[in-house]
PDB file of C-alpha atoms in Angstrom:
ATOM      1  CA  MET A   1     -18.020 -13.141  -8.245  1.00  0.00           C
ATOM      2  CA  SER A   2     -20.617 -12.876 -10.742  1.00  0.00           C
ATOM      3  CA  ARG A   3     -19.804 -11.322 -14.248  1.00  0.00           C
ATOM      4  CA  GLN A   4     -22.636  -8.181 -13.371  1.00  0.00           C
ATOM      5  CA  THR A   5     -20.932  -7.244 -10.212  1.00  0.00           C
ATOM      6  CA  MET A   6     -18.627  -4.134 -10.989  1.00  0.00           C
ATOM      7  CA  LEU A   7     -17.479  -3.715  -7.055  1.00  0.00           C
ATOM      8  CA  MET A   8     -14.401  -5.939  -5.019  1.00  0.00           C
ATOM      9  CA  VAL A   9     -16.194  -5.994  -2.038  1.00  0.00           C
ATOM     10  CA  LEU A  10     -14.268  -5.514   1.026  1.00  0.00           C
ATOM     11  CA  GLY A  11     -16.626  -7.443   3.382  1.00  0.00           C
ATOM     12  CA  LEU A  12     -16.006 -10.331   0.910  1.00  0.00           C
ATOM     13  CA  LEU A  13     -12.254 -10.330   3.011  1.00  0.00           C
ATOM     14  CA  ALA A  14     -14.272 -11.560   5.708  1.00  0.00           C
ATOM     15  CA  VAL A  15     -16.023 -14.714   4.397  1.00  0.00           C
ATOM     16  CA  GLY A  16     -15.044 -16.043   1.639  1.00  0.00           C
ATOM     17  CA  VAL A  17     -12.218 -15.894  -1.104  1.00  0.00           C
ATOM     18  CA  ALA A  18     -13.278 -14.077  -4.343  1.00  0.00           C
ATOM     19  CA  GLN A  19     -13.402 -16.631  -7.490  1.00  0.00           C
ATOM     20  CA  ALA A  20     -11.511 -16.254 -10.745  1.00  0.00           C
ATOM     21  CA  ALA A  21     -13.284 -15.727 -13.674  1.00  0.00           C
ATOM     22  CA  VAL A  22     -12.977 -17.853 -16.952  1.00  0.00           C
ATOM     23  CA  LEU A  23     -11.961 -15.823 -19.229  1.00  0.00           C
ATOM     24  CA  PRO A  24     -12.418 -15.459 -23.292  1.00  0.00           C
ATOM     25  CA  GLU A  25      -8.759 -15.755 -24.791  1.00  0.00           C
ATOM     26  CA  GLU A  26      -8.014 -12.621 -25.944  1.00  0.00           C
ATOM     27  CA  ALA A  27      -9.587 -10.918 -22.369  1.00  0.00           C
ATOM     28  CA  ALA A  28      -7.009 -13.326 -21.328  1.00  0.00           C
ATOM     29  CA  THR A  29      -3.883 -12.084 -24.021  1.00  0.00           C
ATOM     30  CA  ARG A  30      -5.303  -8.076 -23.854  1.00  0.00           C
ATOM     31  CA  LEU A  31      -4.563  -8.525 -19.687  1.00  0.00           C
ATOM     32  CA  GLU A  32      -1.484  -9.947 -20.117  1.00  0.00           C
ATOM     33  CA  THR A  33      -0.699  -6.960 -22.107  1.00  0.00           C
ATOM     34  CA  GLU A  34      -1.548  -4.580 -19.813  1.00  0.00           C
ATOM     35  CA  ALA A  35       0.200  -6.265 -16.755  1.00  0.00           C
ATOM     36  CA  GLU A  36       3.372  -6.355 -19.002  1.00  0.00           C
ATOM     37  CA  ALA A  37       2.753  -3.000 -19.953  1.00  0.00           C
ATOM     38  CA  PHE A  38       3.048  -2.144 -15.903  1.00  0.00           C
ATOM     39  CA  VAL A  39       5.555  -3.932 -14.241  1.00  0.00           C
ATOM     40  CA  GLN A  40       8.263  -3.730 -17.287  1.00  0.00           C
ATOM     41  CA  THR A  41       8.649   0.188 -17.642  1.00  0.00           C
ATOM     42  CA  LYS A  42      11.016   3.289 -15.997  1.00  0.00           C
ATOM     43  CA  GLY A  43      13.760   1.050 -15.290  1.00  0.00           C
ATOM     44  CA  TYR A  44      12.122  -2.052 -13.675  1.00  0.00           C
ATOM     45  CA  THR A  45      13.421  -5.341 -13.817  1.00  0.00           C
ATOM     46  CA  SER A  46      10.834  -8.352 -14.069  1.00  0.00           C
ATOM     47  CA  VAL A  47      10.823 -10.387 -10.959  1.00  0.00           C
ATOM     48  CA  ASN A  48       9.566 -14.470 -11.293  1.00  0.00           C
ATOM     49  CA  VAL A  49       6.213 -14.361  -9.133  1.00  0.00           C
ATOM     50  CA  ASP A  50       6.992 -18.168  -8.503  1.00  0.00           C
ATOM     51  CA  THR A  51       9.858 -16.395  -6.183  1.00  0.00           C
ATOM     52  CA  LEU A  52       7.374 -14.435  -4.349  1.00  0.00           C
ATOM     53  CA  ALA A  53       6.005 -16.999  -2.330  1.00  0.00           C
ATOM     54  CA  ASP A  54       9.068 -18.521  -0.462  1.00  0.00           C
ATOM     55  CA  LYS A  55       9.434 -18.632   3.146  1.00  0.00           C
ATOM     56  CA  LYS A  56      10.795 -15.288   2.964  1.00  0.00           C
ATOM     57  CA  TYR A  57       7.850 -14.462   2.097  1.00  0.00           C
ATOM     58  CA  TYR A  58       5.745 -17.140   3.847  1.00  0.00           C
ATOM     59  CA  SER A  59       6.780 -17.271   7.872  1.00  0.00           C
ATOM     60  CA  THR A  60       6.032 -17.044  10.608  1.00  0.00           C
ATOM     61  CA  ALA A  61       8.001 -13.535  11.689  1.00  0.00           C
ATOM     62  CA  LEU A  62       5.654 -12.643   8.762  1.00  0.00           C
ATOM     63  CA  PHE A  63       2.043 -15.239   9.797  1.00  0.00           C
ATOM     64  CA  PRO A  64       2.460 -15.735  12.980  1.00  0.00           C
ATOM     65  CA  GLY A  65      -0.631 -18.848  12.198  1.00  0.00           C
ATOM     66  CA  LEU A  66       1.013 -19.894   9.276  1.00  0.00           C
ATOM     67  CA  LYS A  67       0.972 -23.036  10.767  1.00  0.00           C
ATOM     68  CA  SER A  68      -2.549 -23.495  11.751  1.00  0.00           C
ATOM     69  CA  ASN A  69      -3.515 -22.034   8.353  1.00  0.00           C
ATOM     70  CA  GLY A  70      -4.578 -25.991   7.429  1.00  0.00           C
ATOM     71  CA  MET A  71      -5.328 -25.653   2.877  1.00  0.00           C
ATOM     72  CA  PHE A  72      -5.585 -22.091   3.220  1.00  0.00           C
ATOM     73  CA  ALA A  73      -2.974 -19.187   2.564  1.00  0.00           C
ATOM     74  CA  PRO A  74      -2.666 -17.090   5.379  1.00  0.00           C
ATOM     75  CA  ASP A  75      -2.898 -14.512   2.629  1.00  0.00           C
ATOM     76  CA  ALA A  76      -5.492 -15.729   0.655  1.00  0.00           C
ATOM     77  CA  SER A  77      -8.198 -13.120   2.061  1.00  0.00           C
ATOM     78  CA  LEU A  78      -5.860 -10.499   1.452  1.00  0.00           C
ATOM     79  CA  ASP A  79      -6.565  -6.800   0.059  1.00  0.00           C
ATOM     80  CA  PRO A  80      -3.899  -5.808  -3.123  1.00  0.00           C
ATOM     81  CA  VAL A  81      -2.200  -3.487  -1.271  1.00  0.00           C
ATOM     82  CA  THR A  82      -1.773  -4.626   2.079  1.00  0.00           C
ATOM     83  CA  LYS A  83       0.212  -7.737   0.261  1.00  0.00           C
ATOM     84  CA  ALA A  84       1.733  -5.400  -1.938  1.00  0.00           C
ATOM     85  CA  VAL A  85       3.070  -3.935   1.341  1.00  0.00           C
ATOM     86  CA  LEU A  86       3.921  -7.214   3.018  1.00  0.00           C
ATOM     87  CA  GLN A  87       5.872  -8.694   0.006  1.00  0.00           C
ATOM     88  CA  LEU A  88       8.293  -5.605  -0.046  1.00  0.00           C
ATOM     89  CA  ASP A  89       8.773  -6.492   3.238  1.00  0.00           C
ATOM     90  CA  SER A  90       9.692  -9.375   3.070  1.00  0.00           C
ATOM     91  CA  ARG A  91      11.959  -8.937   0.413  1.00  0.00           C
ATOM     92  CA  GLU A  92      14.108  -5.583   2.149  1.00  0.00           C
ATOM     93  CA  ASN A  93      15.889  -5.055   5.184  1.00  0.00           C
ATOM     94  CA  ILE A  94      13.674  -3.596   7.739  1.00  0.00           C
ATOM     95  CA  LEU A  95      14.915   0.069   8.733  1.00  0.00           C
ATOM     96  CA  PRO A  96      13.167   1.877  11.580  1.00  0.00           C
ATOM     97  CA  ARG A  97      12.788   5.293  10.149  1.00  0.00           C
ATOM     98  CA  VAL A  98      11.055   4.653   6.206  1.00  0.00           C
ATOM     99  CA  ARG A  99       7.976   6.282   4.046  1.00  0.00           C
ATOM    100  CA  TYR A 100       5.646   3.590   1.696  1.00  0.00           C
ATOM    101  CA  ARG A 101       4.155   5.934  -1.492  1.00  0.00           C
ATOM    102  CA  ILE A 102       1.779   3.846  -2.737  1.00  0.00           C
ATOM    103  CA  SER A 103      -0.227   4.017  -5.879  1.00  0.00           C
ATOM    104  CA  TYR A 104      -3.337   2.105  -6.347  1.00  0.00           C
ATOM    105  CA  ASN A 105      -5.305   1.151  -9.498  1.00  0.00           C
ATOM    106  CA  MET A 106      -7.955  -1.692 -10.207  1.00  0.00           C
ATOM    107  CA  GLY A 107      -9.819  -1.268 -13.700  1.00  0.00           C
ATOM    108  CA  TYR A 108     -11.372  -3.694 -16.322  1.00  0.00           C
ATOM    109  CA  LEU A 109     -11.147  -4.292 -19.766  1.00  0.00           C
ATOM    110  CA  PRO A 110     -13.796  -1.502 -21.335  1.00  0.00           C
ATOM    111  CA  GLY A 111     -17.154  -4.195 -21.772  1.00  0.00           C
ATOM    112  CA  MET A 112     -15.944  -6.911 -19.784  1.00  0.00           C
ATOM    113  CA  PRO A 113     -15.774  -5.628 -16.167  1.00  0.00           C
ATOM    114  CA  GLU A 114     -15.644  -9.962 -15.346  1.00  0.00           C
ATOM    115  CA  ALA A 115     -11.705  -8.774 -16.475  1.00  0.00           C
ATOM    116  CA  TRP A 116     -10.060  -6.401 -14.193  1.00  0.00           C
ATOM    117  CA  GLN A 117      -6.685  -6.648 -12.621  1.00  0.00           C
ATOM    118  CA  SER A 118      -5.043  -4.506  -9.031  1.00  0.00           C
ATOM    119  CA  TYR A 119      -2.003  -2.319 -10.044  1.00  0.00           C
ATOM    120  CA  VAL A 120       0.271  -1.308  -6.933  1.00  0.00           C
ATOM    121  CA  GLU A 121       3.167   0.528  -7.077  1.00  0.00           C
ATOM    122  CA  VAL A 122       5.555   0.811  -3.324  1.00  0.00           C
ATOM    123  CA  THR A 123       7.685   2.680  -3.139  1.00  0.00           C
ATOM    124  CA  ARG A 124      10.020   2.482   0.233  1.00  0.00           C
ATOM    125  CA  PHE A 125      11.975   5.523   1.152  1.00  0.00           C
ATOM    126  CA  ASN A 126      14.794   5.240   3.640  1.00  0.00           C
ATOM    127  CA  LEU A 127      14.775   8.693   6.019  1.00  0.00           C
ATOM    128  CA  GLY A 128      17.555   7.215   8.317  1.00  0.00           C
ATOM    129  CA  PRO A 129      19.789   8.830   6.951  1.00  0.00           C
ATOM    130  CA  ALA A 130      17.833  12.833   6.526  1.00  0.00           C
ATOM    131  CA  VAL A 131      16.659  12.269  10.051  1.00  0.00           C
ATOM    132  CA  ARG A 132      19.918  12.046  11.483  1.00  0.00           C
ATOM    133  CA  ALA A 133      21.610  14.531   9.382  1.00  0.00           C
ATOM    134  CA  ASP A 134      18.644  17.058  11.027  1.00  0.00           C
ATOM    135  CA  LEU A 135      19.789  15.566  14.315  1.00  0.00           C
ATOM    136  CA  GLN A 136      23.626  16.237  14.049  1.00  0.00           C
ATOM    137  CA  ALA A 137      22.996  19.950  14.253  1.00  0.00           C
ATOM    138  CA  SER A 138      21.184  19.817  17.953  1.00  0.00           C
ATOM    139  CA  ILE A 139      22.895  16.131  18.881  1.00  0.00           C
ATOM    140  CA  PRO A 140      26.630  16.141  19.989  1.00  0.00           C
ATOM    141  CA  PRO A 141      28.575  13.358  17.585  1.00  0.00           C
ATOM    142  CA  GLU A 142      29.070  11.045  21.336  1.00  0.00           C
ATOM    143  CA  HIS A 143      25.293  11.051  21.586  1.00  0.00           C
ATOM    144  CA  LEU A 144      24.651  10.739  18.056  1.00  0.00           C
ATOM    145  CA  GLY A 145      23.471   7.055  17.319  1.00  0.00           C
ATOM    146  CA  SER A 146      25.477   5.462  14.236  1.00  0.00           C
ATOM    147  CA  ALA A 147      24.462   5.330  10.981  1.00  0.00           C
ATOM    148  CA  ALA A 148      23.153   1.808  11.265  1.00  0.00           C
ATOM    149  CA  SER A 149      20.983   2.762  13.922  1.00  0.00           C
ATOM    150  CA  PHE A 150      18.863   4.952  11.919  1.00  0.00           C
ATOM    151  CA  GLY A 151      19.089   2.751   8.869  1.00  0.00           C
ATOM    152  CA  VAL A 152      21.772   1.906   6.284  1.00  0.00           C
ATOM    153  CA  GLY A 153      19.664   0.444   2.853  1.00  0.00           C
ATOM    154  CA  PRO A 154      18.013   2.004  -0.628  1.00  0.00           C
ATOM    155  CA  HIS A 155      15.043   3.930  -1.684  1.00  0.00           C
ATOM    156  CA  VAL A 156      13.083   0.665  -3.736  1.00  0.00           C
ATOM    157  CA  SER A 157      10.031   0.754  -5.628  1.00  0.00           C
ATOM    158  CA  TRP A 158       7.942  -2.568  -7.241  1.00  0.00           C
ATOM    159  CA  ARG A 159       5.615  -2.764  -9.057  1.00  0.00           C
ATOM    160  CA  PHE A 160       2.611  -5.695  -8.547  1.00  0.00           C
ATOM    161  CA  VAL A 161       0.019  -6.561 -10.712  1.00  0.00           C
ATOM    162  CA  MET A 162      -2.621  -8.960  -9.155  1.00  0.00           C
ATOM    163  CA  ALA A 163      -5.861 -10.969  -9.924  1.00  0.00           C
ATOM    164  CA  PRO A 164      -8.570 -12.662  -8.054  1.00  0.00           C
ATOM    165  CA  ARG A 165      -7.351 -16.711  -8.882  1.00  0.00           C
ATOM    166  CA  MET A 166      -5.655 -19.639  -7.204  1.00  0.00           C
ATOM    167  CA  GLY A 167      -8.051 -19.487  -4.685  1.00  0.00           C
ATOM    168  CA  MET A 168      -6.120 -16.076  -3.857  1.00  0.00           C
ATOM    169  CA  LEU A 169      -7.973 -12.496  -3.940  1.00  0.00           C
ATOM    170  CA  SER A 170      -4.629 -10.541  -5.014  1.00  0.00           C
ATOM    171  CA  ASP A 171      -2.900 -14.074  -6.391  1.00  0.00           C
ATOM    172  CA  ILE A 172       0.752 -12.166  -7.842  1.00  0.00           C
ATOM    173  CA  VAL A 173       0.580 -12.193 -12.092  1.00  0.00           C
ATOM    174  CA  SER A 174       3.265  -9.822 -12.360  1.00  0.00           C
ATOM    175  CA  ALA A 175       6.530  -8.069 -10.689  1.00  0.00           C
ATOM    176  CA  SER A 176       8.970  -6.197 -10.712  1.00  0.00           C
ATOM    177  CA  ARG A 177      12.142  -4.335  -8.788  1.00  0.00           C
ATOM    178  CA  LYS A 178      13.384  -0.685  -8.836  1.00  0.00           C
ATOM    179  CA  VAL A 179      16.467   0.678  -6.726  1.00  0.00           C
ATOM    180  CA  LEU A 180      16.441   4.320  -6.547  1.00  0.00           C
ATOM    181  CA  THR A 181      18.907   6.868  -6.909  1.00  0.00           C
ATOM    182  CA  ASN A 182      19.311   9.723  -3.890  1.00  0.00           C
ATOM    183  CA  ALA A 183      18.127  12.192  -7.019  1.00  0.00           C
ATOM    184  CA  GLN A 184      15.101  10.394  -7.814  1.00  0.00           C
ATOM    185  CA  ALA A 185      13.751   9.618  -5.151  1.00  0.00           C
ATOM    186  CA  THR A 186      14.021  13.374  -3.792  1.00  0.00           C
ATOM    187  CA  ALA A 187      12.710  14.891  -6.761  1.00  0.00           C
ATOM    188  CA  LEU A 188       9.497  12.278  -5.838  1.00  0.00           C
ATOM    189  CA  ASP A 189       6.041  13.875  -3.974  1.00  0.00           C
ATOM    190  CA  CYS A 190       4.463  12.120  -1.823  1.00  0.00           C
ATOM    191  CA  LEU A 191       1.198  14.437  -1.378  1.00  0.00           C
ATOM    192  CA  GLY A 192       2.366  17.423  -1.630  1.00  0.00           C
ATOM    193  CA  VAL A 193       5.510  17.086   0.049  1.00  0.00           C
ATOM    194  CA  PRO A 194       8.952  15.446  -1.383  1.00  0.00           C
ATOM    195  CA  CYS A 195       9.584  11.948  -0.291  1.00  0.00           C
ATOM    196  CA  LEU A 196      12.459  12.666   1.306  1.00  0.00           C
ATOM    197  CA  SER A 197      11.157  15.805   3.671  1.00  0.00           C
ATOM    198  CA  LEU A 198      10.434  14.806   7.129  1.00  0.00           C
ATOM    199  CA  GLU A 199       7.480  16.653   7.398  1.00  0.00           C
ATOM    200  CA  ASP A 200       4.622  14.489   7.333  1.00  0.00           C
ATOM    201  CA  PRO A 201       1.736  15.327   4.308  1.00  0.00           C
ATOM    202  CA  THR A 202      -1.167  16.657   5.634  1.00  0.00           C
ATOM    203  CA  GLY A 203      -3.450  16.837   2.307  1.00  0.00           C
ATOM    204  CA  PRO A 204      -5.082  20.476   1.587  1.00  0.00           C
ATOM    205  CA  GLY A 205      -6.222  23.309   4.038  1.00  0.00           C
ATOM    206  CA  SER A 206      -9.267  21.969   5.135  1.00  0.00           C
ATOM    207  CA  THR A 207     -11.546  20.881   7.638  1.00  0.00           C
ATOM    208  CA  TRP A 208     -10.781  17.334   8.496  1.00  0.00           C
ATOM    209  CA  HIS A 209     -13.381  15.554  10.410  1.00  0.00           C
ATOM    210  CA  GLY A 210     -12.829  12.594  13.279  1.00  0.00           C
ATOM    211  CA  VAL A 211     -14.100   8.916  12.143  1.00  0.00           C
ATOM    212  CA  ALA A 212     -14.388   6.299  14.345  1.00  0.00           C
ATOM    213  CA  THR A 213     -11.995   3.320  14.158  1.00  0.00           C
ATOM    214  CA  PRO A 214     -12.096   0.894  11.054  1.00  0.00           C
ATOM    215  CA  SER A 215     -13.878  -2.530  12.034  1.00  0.00           C
ATOM    216  CA  LEU A 216     -11.447  -5.308  11.244  1.00  0.00           C
ATOM    217  CA  GLY A 217     -10.955  -8.455  12.419  1.00  0.00           C
ATOM    218  CA  GLU A 218      -7.561  -9.116  13.772  1.00  0.00           C
ATOM    219  CA  PRO A 219      -4.683  -9.897  11.266  1.00  0.00           C
ATOM    220  CA  ALA A 220      -3.167 -12.541  10.030  1.00  0.00           C
ATOM    221  CA  PHE A 221      -0.458 -10.560   9.485  1.00  0.00           C
ATOM    222  CA  SER A 222       1.695  -9.454  11.709  1.00  0.00           C
ATOM    223  CA  ALA A 223       0.636  -5.698  12.371  1.00  0.00           C
ATOM    224  CA  HIS A 224       2.208  -4.352  15.334  1.00  0.00           C
ATOM    225  CA  HIS A 225       5.750  -3.381  16.300  1.00  0.00           C
ATOM    226  CA  GLN A 226       6.971  -1.087  18.920  1.00  0.00           C
ATOM    227  CA  GLY A 227       3.440   0.311  19.852  1.00  0.00           C
ATOM    228  CA  LEU A 228       2.866   1.379  16.422  1.00  0.00           C
ATOM    229  CA  GLU A 229       0.708   0.044  13.685  1.00  0.00           C
ATOM    230  CA  ARG A 230       3.096  -1.910  11.097  1.00  0.00           C
ATOM    231  CA  PRO A 231       3.065   0.049   7.599  1.00  0.00           C
ATOM    232  CA  ALA A 232       0.456  -2.485   5.911  1.00  0.00           C
ATOM    233  CA  ARG A 233      -1.792  -2.755   9.017  1.00  0.00           C
ATOM    234  CA  VAL A 234      -1.924   1.000   8.197  1.00  0.00           C
ATOM    235  CA  ALA A 235      -2.624   0.926   4.480  1.00  0.00           C
ATOM    236  CA  GLN A 236      -5.719  -2.033   5.108  1.00  0.00           C
ATOM    237  CA  GLU A 237      -7.219   0.446   7.408  1.00  0.00           C
ATOM    238  CA  LEU A 238      -7.182   3.120   5.185  1.00  0.00           C
ATOM    239  CA  LEU A 239      -8.244   1.371   2.558  1.00  0.00           C
ATOM    240  CA  THR A 240     -10.851   0.367   4.276  1.00  0.00           C
ATOM    241  CA  LEU A 241     -12.429   3.414   5.663  1.00  0.00           C
ATOM    242  CA  ALA A 242     -11.780   4.753   1.944  1.00  0.00           C
ATOM    243  CA  ALA A 243     -14.422   2.504   0.628  1.00  0.00           C
ATOM    244  CA  PRO A 244     -16.009   0.733   3.248  1.00  0.00           C
ATOM    245  CA  GLU A 245     -18.880  -1.011   0.809  1.00  0.00           C
ATOM    246  CA  GLY A 246     -15.590  -1.996  -2.109  1.00  0.00           C
ATOM    247  CA  LEU A 247     -14.413  -0.109  -4.585  1.00  0.00           C
ATOM    248  CA  GLU A 248     -17.025   0.355  -8.127  1.00  0.00           C
ATOM    249  CA  ALA A 249     -14.076  -1.067 -11.152  1.00  0.00           C
ATOM    250  CA  THR A 250     -13.849   1.332 -14.370  1.00  0.00           C
ATOM    251  CA  PRO A 251     -12.060   1.125 -17.145  1.00  0.00           C
ATOM    252  CA  TYR A 252      -7.919   1.406 -17.113  1.00  0.00           C
ATOM    253  CA  ARG A 253      -6.360   4.479 -17.150  1.00  0.00           C
ATOM    254  CA  PRO A 254      -2.387   3.055 -16.507  1.00  0.00           C
ATOM    255  CA  GLU A 255      -1.965   6.838 -15.767  1.00  0.00           C
ATOM    256  CA  THR A 256      -4.303   7.797 -13.326  1.00  0.00           C
ATOM    257  CA  PRO A 257      -3.542   6.064  -9.716  1.00  0.00           C
ATOM    258  CA  ARG A 258      -7.430   5.660  -8.625  1.00  0.00           C
ATOM    259  CA  MET A 259      -5.541   5.875  -5.030  1.00  0.00           C
ATOM    260  CA  VAL A 260      -2.195   7.030  -3.564  1.00  0.00           C
ATOM    261  CA  PHE A 261      -1.121   6.806  -0.048  1.00  0.00           C
ATOM    262  CA  VAL A 262       2.036   7.674   2.243  1.00  0.00           C
ATOM    263  CA  VAL A 263       2.577   6.297   5.197  1.00  0.00           C
ATOM    264  CA  SER A 264       5.615   7.507   7.410  1.00  0.00           C
ATOM    265  CA  MET A 265       7.429   5.497  10.251  1.00  0.00           C
ATOM    266  CA  ASN A 266       9.573   7.293  12.982  1.00  0.00           C
ATOM    267  CA  VAL A 267       9.674  10.149  10.393  1.00  0.00           C
ATOM    268  CA  SER A 268       9.023  13.621  11.973  1.00  0.00           C
ATOM    269  CA  GLY A 269       9.044  14.294  15.532  1.00  0.00           C
ATOM    270  CA  GLN A 270      11.347  12.927  18.247  1.00  0.00           C
ATOM    271  CA  GLU A 271       8.553  10.354  19.832  1.00  0.00           C
ATOM    272  CA  GLU A 272       8.307   7.408  17.544  1.00  0.00           C
ATOM    273  CA  ALA A 273       4.741   7.407  15.189  1.00  0.00           C
ATOM    274  CA  VAL A 274       3.184   6.781  12.229  1.00  0.00           C
ATOM    275  CA  HIS A 275       1.229   8.633   9.777  1.00  0.00           C
ATOM    276  CA  GLY A 276      -0.795   7.827   7.066  1.00  0.00           C
ATOM    277  CA  LEU A 277      -2.828   9.655   4.245  1.00  0.00           C
ATOM    278  CA  LEU A 278      -4.545   8.770   1.795  1.00  0.00           C
ATOM    279  CA  HIS A 279      -6.209  10.416  -1.436  1.00  0.00           C
ATOM    280  CA  ASN A 280      -9.069   8.830  -2.723  1.00  0.00           C
ATOM    281  CA  ILE A 281      -8.850  10.431  -6.331  1.00  0.00           C
ATOM    282  CA  ASP A 282     -11.396   8.386  -8.284  1.00  0.00           C
ATOM    283  CA  VAL A 283     -14.880   8.940  -6.112  1.00  0.00           C
ATOM    284  CA  MET A 284     -18.362   7.575  -7.832  1.00  0.00           C
ATOM    285  CA  ASP A 285     -19.809  10.300  -5.949  1.00  0.00           C
ATOM    286  CA  ASP A 286     -21.950  13.523  -8.002  1.00  0.00           C
ATOM    287  CA  ALA A 287     -20.931  15.494  -5.356  1.00  0.00           C
ATOM    288  CA  ILE A 288     -17.761  14.638  -3.847  1.00  0.00           C
ATOM    289  CA  ALA A 289     -14.689  15.114  -6.767  1.00  0.00           C
ATOM    290  CA  SER A 290     -12.324  13.130  -3.080  1.00  0.00           C
ATOM    291  CA  VAL A 291     -11.804  11.906  -0.546  1.00  0.00           C
ATOM    292  CA  TRP A 292      -8.739  12.467   1.689  1.00  0.00           C
ATOM    293  CA  THR A 293      -8.415   9.805   4.633  1.00  0.00           C
ATOM    294  CA  GLN A 294      -5.486  10.059   7.620  1.00  0.00           C
ATOM    295  CA  ARG A 295      -4.295   7.869  10.778  1.00  0.00           C
ATOM    296  CA  PHE A 296      -1.554   9.324  13.601  1.00  0.00           C
ATOM    297  CA  GLN A 297      -0.824   7.116  16.149  1.00  0.00           C
ATOM    298  CA  ILE A 298       2.672   6.987  18.690  1.00  0.00           C
ATOM    299  CA  SER A 299       3.130   5.019  20.130  1.00  0.00           C
ATOM    300  CA  GLY A 300       1.619   2.893  23.089  1.00  0.00           C
ATOM    301  CA  ALA A 301      -1.836   4.555  22.629  1.00  0.00           C
ATOM    302  CA  PRO A 302      -4.462   4.063  19.782  1.00  0.00           C
ATOM    303  CA  GLY A 303      -4.779   4.937  16.031  1.00  0.00           C
ATOM    304  CA  ASP A 304      -6.609   8.367  14.858  1.00  0.00           C
ATOM    305  CA  PHE A 305      -8.639   8.740  11.947  1.00  0.00           C
ATOM    306  CA  SER A 306      -9.937  11.534  10.583  1.00  0.00           C
ATOM    307  CA  GLN A 307     -11.335  12.585   7.216  1.00  0.00           C
ATOM    308  CA  MET A 308     -11.729  15.819   5.045  1.00  0.00           C
ATOM    309  CA  PHE A 309     -14.011  15.465   1.597  1.00  0.00           C
ATOM    310  CA  ILE A 310     -13.325  17.328  -1.445  1.00  0.00           C
ATOM    311  CA  ASP A 311     -16.399  19.227  -2.737  1.00  0.00           C
ATOM    312  CA  ARG A 312     -16.763  18.474  -7.180  1.00  0.00           C
ATOM    313  CA  LYS A 313     -17.228  22.055  -8.655  1.00  0.00           C
ATOM    314  CA  ARG A 314     -19.489  22.958 -10.739  1.00  0.00           C
TER     315      ARG A 314
END
């Protein structure tokens, strides 16, 4: 990636791995400071990034072609959002009814577009207890599944800082983890609905337009389960649709994420389904203020994609 270009081109994922620029010591120090500030906040506990490359993550269950990848890591070309979700899923117990809220930022140091890194927060909410409590009003106890069958586990949040280096498009620079109380989880917003709500967020009340399925090759990771795309794949598809030509880097603004994703698995309704919603908040367009991208899928059927464009107020 040249020093002049200011695009993190998603198309590079198919043809090669970005190489890290050699940065002046001052710039490297500032990036490290930004990374530490992002992960060491709000009750998060730092995680040794060396432990994130263990067999829990690099497993044939997560990467089926692991043993045939040769000299390249199976996640060498993964974008930061997809990798963050996969990392969380490899560290925490798999739960059947969950909601993910993902905030994504990518920015460079002022005056140094080559000095950039990505900041991802991914929070997974366990909706199993809420779904079971809701069903208790209509299903006799003897026909209601056990608490374990709906999923037992905490609400957890991870923060990652990633950068193109070491032969990886998204090498983890820093990481941290936090367990949320039920009260903390209840207070959080997931694109217009409470994060523990059994309703999926729908975005603003404007017109949705159907769009084609994004052109992505077969994923290197395990992307399908029981007729549905896994949350990591849903996030990857949403990101590709929202930024088909890449993300234009801007100076880093810690309090303003570029994108917010909400992905819900088996939360709303009786059918097994996955719903994803992405709000691209920072669109570099004179006429468009933001873009919403949505994906919905029921088990055994292909995903349905749509988008909504919010005009910029003049």
